[in-house]
Amino acid sequence: MSDPTHLSLAEARDALNAKQISAVELAQAHIDAIETARALNCFITETPERALTQARESDARLARGDARALEGLPLGIKDLYCTKGVRTTAASRILDDFTPTYESTVSANLLGDGAVMLGKLNLDEFAMGSSNETSAFGPVVSPWRRAADLAAKIVPGGSSGGSSAAVAAHLCLGATATDTGGSIRQPAAFTGTVGVKPTYGRCSRWGIVAFASSLDQAGPITRTVRDAAIMLRSMAGHDPKDTTSVNAPVPDYEAAVGASVKGRRIGVPKEYRLEGMSAEIAELWDKGAAWLKDAGAEIVEISLPHTRYALPTYYIIAPAEASSNLARYDGVRYGRREQGRDIIDMYERTRAAGFGSEVRRRIMIGTYVLSAGYYDAYYLRAQKVRSLIKRDFDEVFASGIDAVLTPATPSTAFAQGEKGAADPVEMYLNDVFTVTVNMAGLPGVAVPGGLATNGLPLGLQLIGKAFDEETLFSLAAAIEQAAPKIELPQPWWREAR
């Protein structure tokens, strides 16, 4: 067999079941690939011994015909998921030495279905970022390069940049990720991968380090739509340990891949045609609509009037929840502790040393909007606008629209240090097409649409009805089938070791 790392997750599953390759061989191939790709900085913690032990167990199960859904398939786990006995940092110095004694529900589901864990993937600190430049363990580098400037280090998006880069670079068959305002879909679009943000409540948040609890949701990043469907089926499900987890059956998402989209009504929101949108993004959007129309869908212009308020609303609600969630990192209960003259001084020194600048910025914004005298003016008003954003989607879907098509990002990936240094809002604008999905609790998927003239991937986004991920998978598969196939250039990172 040629390079096993270039198999899709579905192909690897079939090859294992057909005894064309062993789980140990598959795991070792990915371990070797990770060792040659350290220039990308995708992993914070590698677990090769654990992976090979799990692979040997998988080979034993495969030999006796007792294979589980993900038997022997090597995955990466975002370092926001607590993993029993394996360091979990959230890419922050405040959790530098934290080793959980428990497993997050989602990673436990994957491991219970036979997946092999290759290690913990890098991310923006506490999932706060859109470029994976805020990690305390250094930025992740995208495996893609800009045609006009091959020397520039391109960001993989964020916060799940380690996940998207590792999948794109063939370091794992798939990866877990989390999405609070676009942190699955934006990095997927930047790296030419598929990223699924499920409906809020579809996947348990238990054991995942919290950023903004009413917005966070776990999901997969993979190289194909089918692979994402396979992973999500194992990740999803009711969890009594998470009070926001919904007790609803988990469909066979893979069965929806390739299903006919004839007669589906696809909404194209006029408010997403932003002033100054690049011609390439607008052209891609039009192509996406044409691909779905050719597959039998009906394209309908729709209005989501409160879209214009989504980004500022998100950047009030998310920091407010973050300031509350991150109050637990005080040097007393667990994590880093700096010595101080008294307990207040210890708090201040611990948090100053443990948190990076972007996390401190968001904590301060959140504390401000929750403070006396500003709560009603900012936080309460933002929650009212959030309700209006959700109502816009409810009305559109009630009118017979099956899904909404938009761009995934306002541009292709940019170079490290290119955005946000002087003006953080410039970085926040990367979430302009994605935050509404989290505000409304809806499912969304980013799917590759081709390459821009600069040689970097472009992505489209589909937004669906709550708990109707099956429709999104069928539509995403139709786009995947019609879109130009993109191939990663030669692995330059092996030369950079």
Tab-separated table of N, CA and C in Angstrom, residues 172-294:
chain	number	residue	atom	x	y	z
A	172	CYS	N	-2.897	13.195	10.891
A	172	CYS	CA	-3.935	12.371	11.527
A	172	CYS	C	-5.085	12.268	10.538
A	173	LEU	N	-5.919	11.252	10.710
A	173	LEU	CA	-7.046	11.057	9.788
A	173	LEU	C	-8.173	12.044	10.048
A	174	GLY	N	-8.249	12.531	11.258
A	174	GLY	CA	-9.262	13.500	11.653
A	174	GLY	C	-8.887	14.044	13.009
A	175	ALA	N	-9.564	15.100	13.436
A	175	ALA	CA	-9.229	15.727	14.713
A	175	ALA	C	-10.469	16.299	15.347
A	176	THR	N	-10.482	16.279	16.688
A	176	THR	CA	-11.529	16.995	17.399
A	176	THR	C	-11.196	18.480	17.409
A	177	ALA	N	-12.229	19.293	17.504
A	177	ALA	CA	-12.078	20.743	17.538
A	177	ALA	C	-13.229	21.309	18.354
A	178	THR	N	-13.209	22.596	18.611
A	178	THR	CA	-14.340	23.257	19.259
A	178	THR	C	-14.637	24.557	18.532
A	179	ASP	N	-15.886	24.980	18.613
A	179	ASP	CA	-16.354	26.152	17.872
A	179	ASP	C	-17.196	27.013	18.800
A	180	THR	N	-16.697	28.226	19.082
A	180	THR	CA	-17.418	29.183	19.921
A	180	THR	C	-17.977	30.327	19.090
A	181	GLY	N	-17.231	30.712	18.028
A	181	GLY	CA	-17.708	31.745	17.115
A	181	GLY	C	-17.246	31.500	15.700
A	182	GLY	N	-16.749	30.283	15.445
A	182	GLY	CA	-16.235	29.937	14.123
A	182	GLY	C	-14.950	29.143	14.171
A	183	SER	N	-14.560	28.687	15.351
A	183	SER	CA	-13.238	28.085	15.555
A	183	SER	C	-13.067	26.689	14.985
A	184	ILE	N	-14.110	26.128	14.385
A	184	ILE	CA	-13.973	24.921	13.566
A	184	ILE	C	-14.042	25.304	12.095
A	185	ARG	N	-15.025	26.102	11.732
A	185	ARG	CA	-15.289	26.383	10.323
A	185	ARG	C	-14.241	27.295	9.695
A	186	GLN	N	-13.779	28.319	10.437
A	186	GLN	CA	-12.780	29.226	9.863
A	186	GLN	C	-11.446	28.533	9.612
A	187	PRO	N	-10.877	27.776	10.571
A	187	PRO	CA	-9.632	27.081	10.262
A	187	PRO	C	-9.795	26.003	9.198
A	188	ALA	N	-10.962	25.367	9.128
A	188	ALA	CA	-11.192	24.399	8.058
A	188	ALA	C	-11.140	25.093	6.700
A	189	ALA	N	-11.793	26.247	6.600
A	189	ALA	CA	-11.783	26.997	5.339
A	189	ALA	C	-10.368	27.438	4.973
A	190	PHE	N	-9.581	27.837	5.959
A	190	PHE	CA	-8.213	28.307	5.710
A	190	PHE	C	-7.280	27.194	5.250
A	191	THR	N	-7.596	25.942	5.563
A	191	THR	CA	-6.675	24.845	5.271
A	191	THR	C	-7.223	23.835	4.267
A	192	GLY	N	-8.367	24.115	3.672
A	192	GLY	CA	-8.918	23.210	2.676
A	192	GLY	C	-9.443	21.913	3.250
A	193	THR	N	-9.927	21.965	4.491
A	193	THR	CA	-10.487	20.787	5.141
A	193	THR	C	-11.978	21.002	5.392
A	194	VAL	N	-12.624	19.981	5.935
A	194	VAL	CA	-14.053	20.047	6.241
A	194	VAL	C	-14.208	20.195	7.752
A	195	GLY	N	-14.978	21.195	8.176
A	195	GLY	CA	-15.197	21.414	9.598
A	195	GLY	C	-16.675	21.510	9.907
A	196	VAL	N	-17.129	20.753	10.915
A	196	VAL	CA	-18.551	20.725	11.268
A	196	VAL	C	-18.746	21.251	12.679
A	197	LYS	N	-19.554	22.300	12.801
A	197	LYS	CA	-20.008	22.782	14.102
A	197	LYS	C	-21.434	22.265	14.276
A	198	PRO	N	-21.650	21.260	15.135
A	198	PRO	CA	-22.994	20.699	15.301
A	198	PRO	C	-23.935	21.665	16.040
A	199	THR	N	-25.196	21.309	16.075
A	199	THR	CA	-26.180	22.045	16.870
A	199	THR	C	-25.739	22.087	18.326
A	200	TYR	N	-25.957	23.214	18.975
A	200	TYR	CA	-25.647	23.321	20.399
A	200	TYR	C	-26.442	22.269	21.161
A	201	GLY	N	-25.731	21.451	21.932
A	201	GLY	CA	-26.362	20.373	22.675
A	201	GLY	C	-26.233	19.013	22.021
A	202	ARG	N	-25.773	18.977	20.762
A	202	ARG	CA	-25.622	17.692	20.068
A	202	ARG	C	-24.453	16.887	20.642
A	203	CYS	N	-23.359	17.581	20.999
A	203	CYS	CA	-22.189	16.932	21.600
A	203	CYS	C	-22.011	17.459	23.023
A	204	SER	N	-21.631	16.583	23.918
A	204	SER	CA	-21.429	16.985	25.311
A	204	SER	C	-20.248	17.943	25.441
A	205	ARG	N	-20.398	18.922	26.324
A	205	ARG	CA	-19.289	19.831	26.636
A	205	ARG	C	-18.546	19.385	27.895
A	206	TRP	N	-18.984	18.296	28.517
A	206	TRP	CA	-18.381	17.871	29.776
A	206	TRP	C	-16.931	17.449	29.540
A	207	GLY	N	-16.027	18.007	30.342
A	207	GLY	CA	-14.619	17.682	30.226
A	207	GLY	C	-13.885	18.490	29.176
A	208	ILE	N	-14.563	19.447	28.562
A	208	ILE	CA	-13.905	20.368	27.626
A	208	ILE	C	-13.716	21.692	28.357
A	209	VAL	N	-12.509	22.214	28.361
A	209	VAL	CA	-12.225	23.462	29.072
A	209	VAL	C	-13.106	24.565	28.491
A	210	ALA	N	-13.857	25.240	29.351
A	210	ALA	CA	-14.880	26.181	28.901
A	210	ALA	C	-14.282	27.524	28.501
A	211	PHE	N	-14.812	28.080	27.420
A	211	PHE	CA	-14.550	29.463	27.013
A	211	PHE	C	-15.830	30.248	27.271
A	212	ALA	N	-16.850	30.057	26.440
A	212	ALA	CA	-18.147	30.718	26.624
A	212	ALA	C	-19.217	29.636	26.573
A	213	SER	N	-19.763	29.304	27.712
A	213	SER	CA	-20.550	28.073	27.855
A	213	SER	C	-21.808	28.022	27.000
A	214	SER	N	-22.414	29.148	26.698
A	214	SER	CA	-23.638	29.129	25.899
A	214	SER	C	-23.348	29.095	24.404
A	215	LEU	N	-22.072	29.135	24.037
A	215	LEU	CA	-21.678	29.180	22.632
A	215	LEU	C	-20.806	27.994	22.228
A	216	ASP	N	-20.017	27.448	23.159
A	216	ASP	CA	-19.062	26.384	22.848
A	216	ASP	C	-19.761	25.128	22.326
A	217	GLN	N	-19.175	24.499	21.321
A	217	GLN	CA	-19.657	23.209	20.862
A	217	GLN	C	-18.516	22.425	20.222
A	218	ALA	N	-18.464	21.133	20.524
A	218	ALA	CA	-17.446	20.253	19.971
A	218	ALA	C	-17.841	19.814	18.567
A	219	GLY	N	-16.825	19.522	17.739
A	219	GLY	CA	-17.079	19.025	16.396
A	219	GLY	C	-15.804	18.497	15.764
A	220	PRO	N	-15.900	17.876	14.581
A	220	PRO	CA	-14.739	17.303	13.917
A	220	PRO	C	-14.176	18.182	12.801
A	221	ILE	N	-12.888	18.014	12.531
A	221	ILE	CA	-12.253	18.508	11.312
A	221	ILE	C	-11.644	17.301	10.612
A	222	THR	N	-11.966	17.156	9.324
A	222	THR	CA	-11.508	16.010	8.544
A	222	THR	C	-11.151	16.481	7.130
A	223	ARG	N	-10.725	15.521	6.285
A	223	ARG	CA	-10.381	15.900	4.915
A	223	ARG	C	-11.548	15.714	3.943
A	224	THR	N	-12.589	14.988	4.334
A	224	THR	CA	-13.751	14.799	3.468
A	224	THR	C	-15.034	14.932	4.275
A	225	VAL	N	-16.123	15.164	3.553
A	225	VAL	CA	-17.429	15.265	4.199
A	225	VAL	C	-17.814	13.927	4.827
A	226	ARG	N	-17.552	12.833	4.130
A	226	ARG	CA	-17.886	11.510	4.671
A	226	ARG	C	-17.148	11.262	5.983
A	227	ASP	N	-15.876	11.621	6.021
A	227	ASP	CA	-15.090	11.419	7.240
A	227	ASP	C	-15.678	12.203	8.409
A	228	ALA	N	-16.130	13.432	8.132
A	228	ALA	CA	-16.733	14.251	9.194
A	228	ALA	C	-18.010	13.601	9.706
A	229	ALA	N	-18.786	13.025	8.805
A	229	ALA	CA	-20.021	12.348	9.199
A	229	ALA	C	-19.729	11.136	10.082
A	230	ILE	N	-18.680	10.398	9.731
A	230	ILE	CA	-18.302	9.227	10.524
A	230	ILE	C	-17.872	9.652	11.928
A	231	MET	N	-17.040	10.671	12.000
A	231	MET	CA	-16.564	11.124	13.313
A	231	MET	C	-17.674	11.680	14.176
A	232	LEU	N	-18.550	12.496	13.566
A	232	LEU	CA	-19.591	13.142	14.369
A	232	LEU	C	-20.540	12.124	14.980
A	233	ARG	N	-20.796	11.039	14.265
A	233	ARG	CA	-21.709	10.040	14.827
A	233	ARG	C	-21.152	9.470	16.130
A	234	SER	N	-19.825	9.314	16.194
A	234	SER	CA	-19.225	8.804	17.438
A	234	SER	C	-19.131	9.883	18.506
A	235	MET	N	-18.933	11.125	18.115
A	235	MET	CA	-18.773	12.209	19.072
A	235	MET	C	-20.091	12.584	19.738
A	236	ALA	N	-21.188	12.502	18.997
A	236	ALA	CA	-22.478	13.019	19.452
A	236	ALA	C	-23.176	12.066	20.409
A	237	GLY	N	-24.166	12.600	21.097
A	237	GLY	CA	-24.989	11.768	21.978
A	237	GLY	C	-25.304	12.463	23.292
A	238	HIS	N	-26.350	11.999	23.924
A	238	HIS	CA	-26.784	12.596	25.190
A	238	HIS	C	-25.818	12.245	26.307
A	239	ASP	N	-25.594	13.217	27.186
A	239	ASP	CA	-24.703	13.025	28.327
A	239	ASP	C	-25.357	13.634	29.559
A	240	PRO	N	-25.764	12.826	30.521
A	240	PRO	CA	-26.409	13.377	31.725
A	240	PRO	C	-25.489	14.266	32.546
A	241	LYS	N	-24.181	14.212	32.311
A	241	LYS	CA	-23.256	15.071	33.056
A	241	LYS	C	-23.257	16.503	32.535
A	242	ASP	N	-23.858	16.720	31.345
A	242	ASP	CA	-23.939	18.052	30.746
A	242	ASP	C	-25.413	18.432	30.636
A	243	THR	N	-25.828	19.405	31.417
A	243	THR	CA	-27.257	19.769	31.445
A	243	THR	C	-27.719	20.416	30.143
A	244	THR	N	-26.785	20.845	29.283
A	244	THR	CA	-27.180	21.406	27.987
A	244	THR	C	-27.194	20.340	26.893
A	245	SER	N	-26.820	19.105	27.228
A	245	SER	CA	-26.821	18.019	26.248
A	245	SER	C	-28.254	17.585	25.973
A	246	VAL	N	-28.575	17.459	24.690
A	246	VAL	CA	-29.955	17.145	24.305
A	246	VAL	C	-30.132	15.636	24.148
A	247	ASN	N	-31.183	15.121	24.755
A	247	ASN	CA	-31.479	13.687	24.690
A	247	ASN	C	-32.289	13.407	23.433
A	248	ALA	N	-31.553	13.222	22.326
A	248	ALA	CA	-32.180	12.959	21.023
A	248	ALA	C	-31.368	11.906	20.300
A	249	PRO	N	-32.019	11.083	19.485
A	249	PRO	CA	-31.287	10.040	18.752
A	249	PRO	C	-30.208	10.656	17.860
A	250	VAL	N	-29.095	9.946	17.695
A	250	VAL	CA	-28.024	10.385	16.801
A	250	VAL	C	-28.196	9.648	15.478
A	251	PRO	N	-28.460	10.356	14.402
A	251	PRO	CA	-28.690	9.689	13.114
A	251	PRO	C	-27.403	9.076	12.561
A	252	ASP	N	-27.565	8.262	11.528
A	252	ASP	CA	-26.426	7.740	10.780
A	252	ASP	C	-26.040	8.798	9.755
A	253	TYR	N	-25.167	9.712	10.162
A	253	TYR	CA	-24.812	10.835	9.295
A	253	TYR	C	-24.166	10.377	7.992
A	254	GLU	N	-23.413	9.285	8.035
A	254	GLU	CA	-22.742	8.826	6.826
A	254	GLU	C	-23.757	8.460	5.748
A	255	ALA	N	-24.914	7.965	6.143
A	255	ALA	CA	-25.941	7.596	5.174
A	255	ALA	C	-26.462	8.808	4.410
A	256	ALA	N	-26.328	9.993	5.001
A	256	ALA	CA	-26.804	11.209	4.337
A	256	ALA	C	-25.835	11.713	3.270
A	257	VAL	N	-24.577	11.263	3.347
A	257	VAL	CA	-23.577	11.702	2.375
A	257	VAL	C	-23.888	11.067	1.020
A	258	GLY	N	-24.093	11.891	0.019
A	258	GLY	CA	-24.457	11.387	-1.307
A	258	GLY	C	-25.949	11.349	-1.556
A	259	ALA	N	-26.753	11.643	-0.528
A	259	ALA	CA	-28.207	11.687	-0.729
A	259	ALA	C	-28.579	12.827	-1.661
A	260	SER	N	-29.649	12.661	-2.400
A	260	SER	CA	-30.088	13.678	-3.359
A	260	SER	C	-30.454	14.982	-2.653
A	261	VAL	N	-30.100	16.094	-3.283
A	261	VAL	CA	-30.472	17.410	-2.754
A	261	VAL	C	-31.547	18.045	-3.636
A	262	LYS	N	-32.103	17.257	-4.530
A	262	LYS	CA	-33.128	17.779	-5.436
A	262	LYS	C	-34.321	18.297	-4.647
A	263	GLY	N	-34.737	19.506	-4.966
A	263	GLY	CA	-35.883	20.123	-4.298
A	263	GLY	C	-35.550	20.866	-3.026
A	264	ARG	N	-34.314	20.765	-2.552
A	264	ARG	CA	-33.916	21.514	-1.353
A	264	ARG	C	-33.899	23.009	-1.675
A	265	ARG	N	-34.394	23.803	-0.749
A	265	ARG	CA	-34.417	25.257	-0.944
A	265	ARG	C	-33.279	25.876	-0.125
A	266	ILE	N	-32.366	26.537	-0.814
A	266	ILE	CA	-31.158	27.087	-0.206
A	266	ILE	C	-31.246	28.603	-0.171
A	267	GLY	N	-31.159	29.168	1.023
A	267	GLY	CA	-31.230	30.609	1.182
A	267	GLY	C	-29.867	31.265	1.036
A	268	VAL	N	-29.845	32.387	0.319
A	268	VAL	CA	-28.628	33.193	0.164
A	268	VAL	C	-28.917	34.566	0.780
A	269	PRO	N	-28.385	34.851	1.978
A	269	PRO	CA	-28.737	36.094	2.678
A	269	PRO	C	-28.051	37.317	2.077
A	270	LYS	N	-28.847	38.303	1.742
A	270	LYS	CA	-28.292	39.499	1.108
A	270	LYS	C	-27.392	40.288	2.051
A	271	GLU	N	-27.629	40.168	3.369
A	271	GLU	CA	-26.830	40.929	4.341
A	271	GLU	C	-25.384	40.441	4.420
A	272	TYR	N	-25.105	39.235	3.898
A	272	TYR	CA	-23.736	38.725	3.955
A	272	TYR	C	-22.874	39.259	2.818
A	273	ARG	N	-23.481	39.966	1.865
A	273	ARG	CA	-22.690	40.593	0.794
A	273	ARG	C	-22.149	41.920	1.324
A	274	LEU	N	-21.055	41.820	2.024
A	274	LEU	CA	-20.502	42.967	2.733
A	274	LEU	C	-19.812	43.938	1.778
A	275	GLU	N	-19.860	45.197	2.159
A	275	GLU	CA	-19.141	46.217	1.396
A	275	GLU	C	-17.641	45.925	1.469
A	276	GLY	N	-17.012	45.929	0.324
A	276	GLY	CA	-15.579	45.659	0.288
A	276	GLY	C	-15.230	44.190	0.203
A	277	MET	N	-16.248	43.296	0.102
A	277	MET	CA	-15.963	41.862	-0.029
A	277	MET	C	-15.111	41.627	-1.268
A	278	SER	N	-14.116	40.761	-1.131
A	278	SER	CA	-13.227	40.506	-2.265
A	278	SER	C	-14.002	39.851	-3.397
A	279	ALA	N	-13.549	40.127	-4.629
A	279	ALA	CA	-14.213	39.566	-5.809
A	279	ALA	C	-14.145	38.043	-5.797
A	280	GLU	N	-13.033	37.483	-5.290
A	280	GLU	CA	-12.890	36.028	-5.274
A	280	GLU	C	-13.887	35.371	-4.326
A	281	ILE	N	-14.109	35.995	-3.170
A	281	ILE	CA	-15.073	35.433	-2.220
A	281	ILE	C	-16.476	35.506	-2.812
A	282	ALA	N	-16.820	36.634	-3.416
A	282	ALA	CA	-18.139	36.781	-4.033
A	282	ALA	C	-18.330	35.780	-5.171
A	283	GLU	N	-17.286	35.588	-5.969
A	283	GLU	CA	-17.354	34.631	-7.076
A	283	GLU	C	-17.517	33.204	-6.565
A	284	LEU	N	-16.790	32.866	-5.504
A	284	LEU	CA	-16.916	31.535	-4.916
A	284	LEU	C	-18.337	31.298	-4.428
A	285	TRP	N	-18.918	32.301	-3.780
A	285	TRP	CA	-20.279	32.194	-3.267
A	285	TRP	C	-21.255	31.904	-4.406
A	286	ASP	N	-21.097	32.639	-5.512
A	286	ASP	CA	-21.961	32.431	-6.678
A	286	ASP	C	-21.761	31.028	-7.260
A	287	LYS	N	-20.510	30.568	-7.282
A	287	LYS	CA	-20.240	29.218	-7.793
A	287	LYS	C	-20.907	28.165	-6.904
A	288	GLY	N	-20.816	28.367	-5.585
A	288	GLY	CA	-21.443	27.425	-4.667
A	288	GLY	C	-22.935	27.312	-4.912
A	289	ALA	N	-23.579	28.455	-5.120
A	289	ALA	CA	-25.015	28.444	-5.412
A	289	ALA	C	-25.289	27.721	-6.726
A	290	ALA	N	-24.421	27.943	-7.711
A	290	ALA	CA	-24.602	27.285	-9.012
A	290	ALA	C	-24.402	25.779	-8.899
A	291	TRP	N	-23.437	25.348	-8.097
A	291	TRP	CA	-23.204	23.904	-7.918
A	291	TRP	C	-24.419	23.229	-7.295
A	292	LEU	N	-25.002	23.882	-6.290
A	292	LEU	CA	-26.181	23.298	-5.648
A	292	LEU	C	-27.387	23.322	-6.590
A	293	LYS	N	-27.492	24.387	-7.382
A	293	LYS	CA	-28.589	24.466	-8.352
A	293	LYS	C	-28.460	23.357	-9.386
A	294	ASP	N	-27.235	23.119	-9.850
A	294	ASP	CA	-27.009	22.049	-10.827
A	294	ASP	C	-27.343	20.679	-10.244
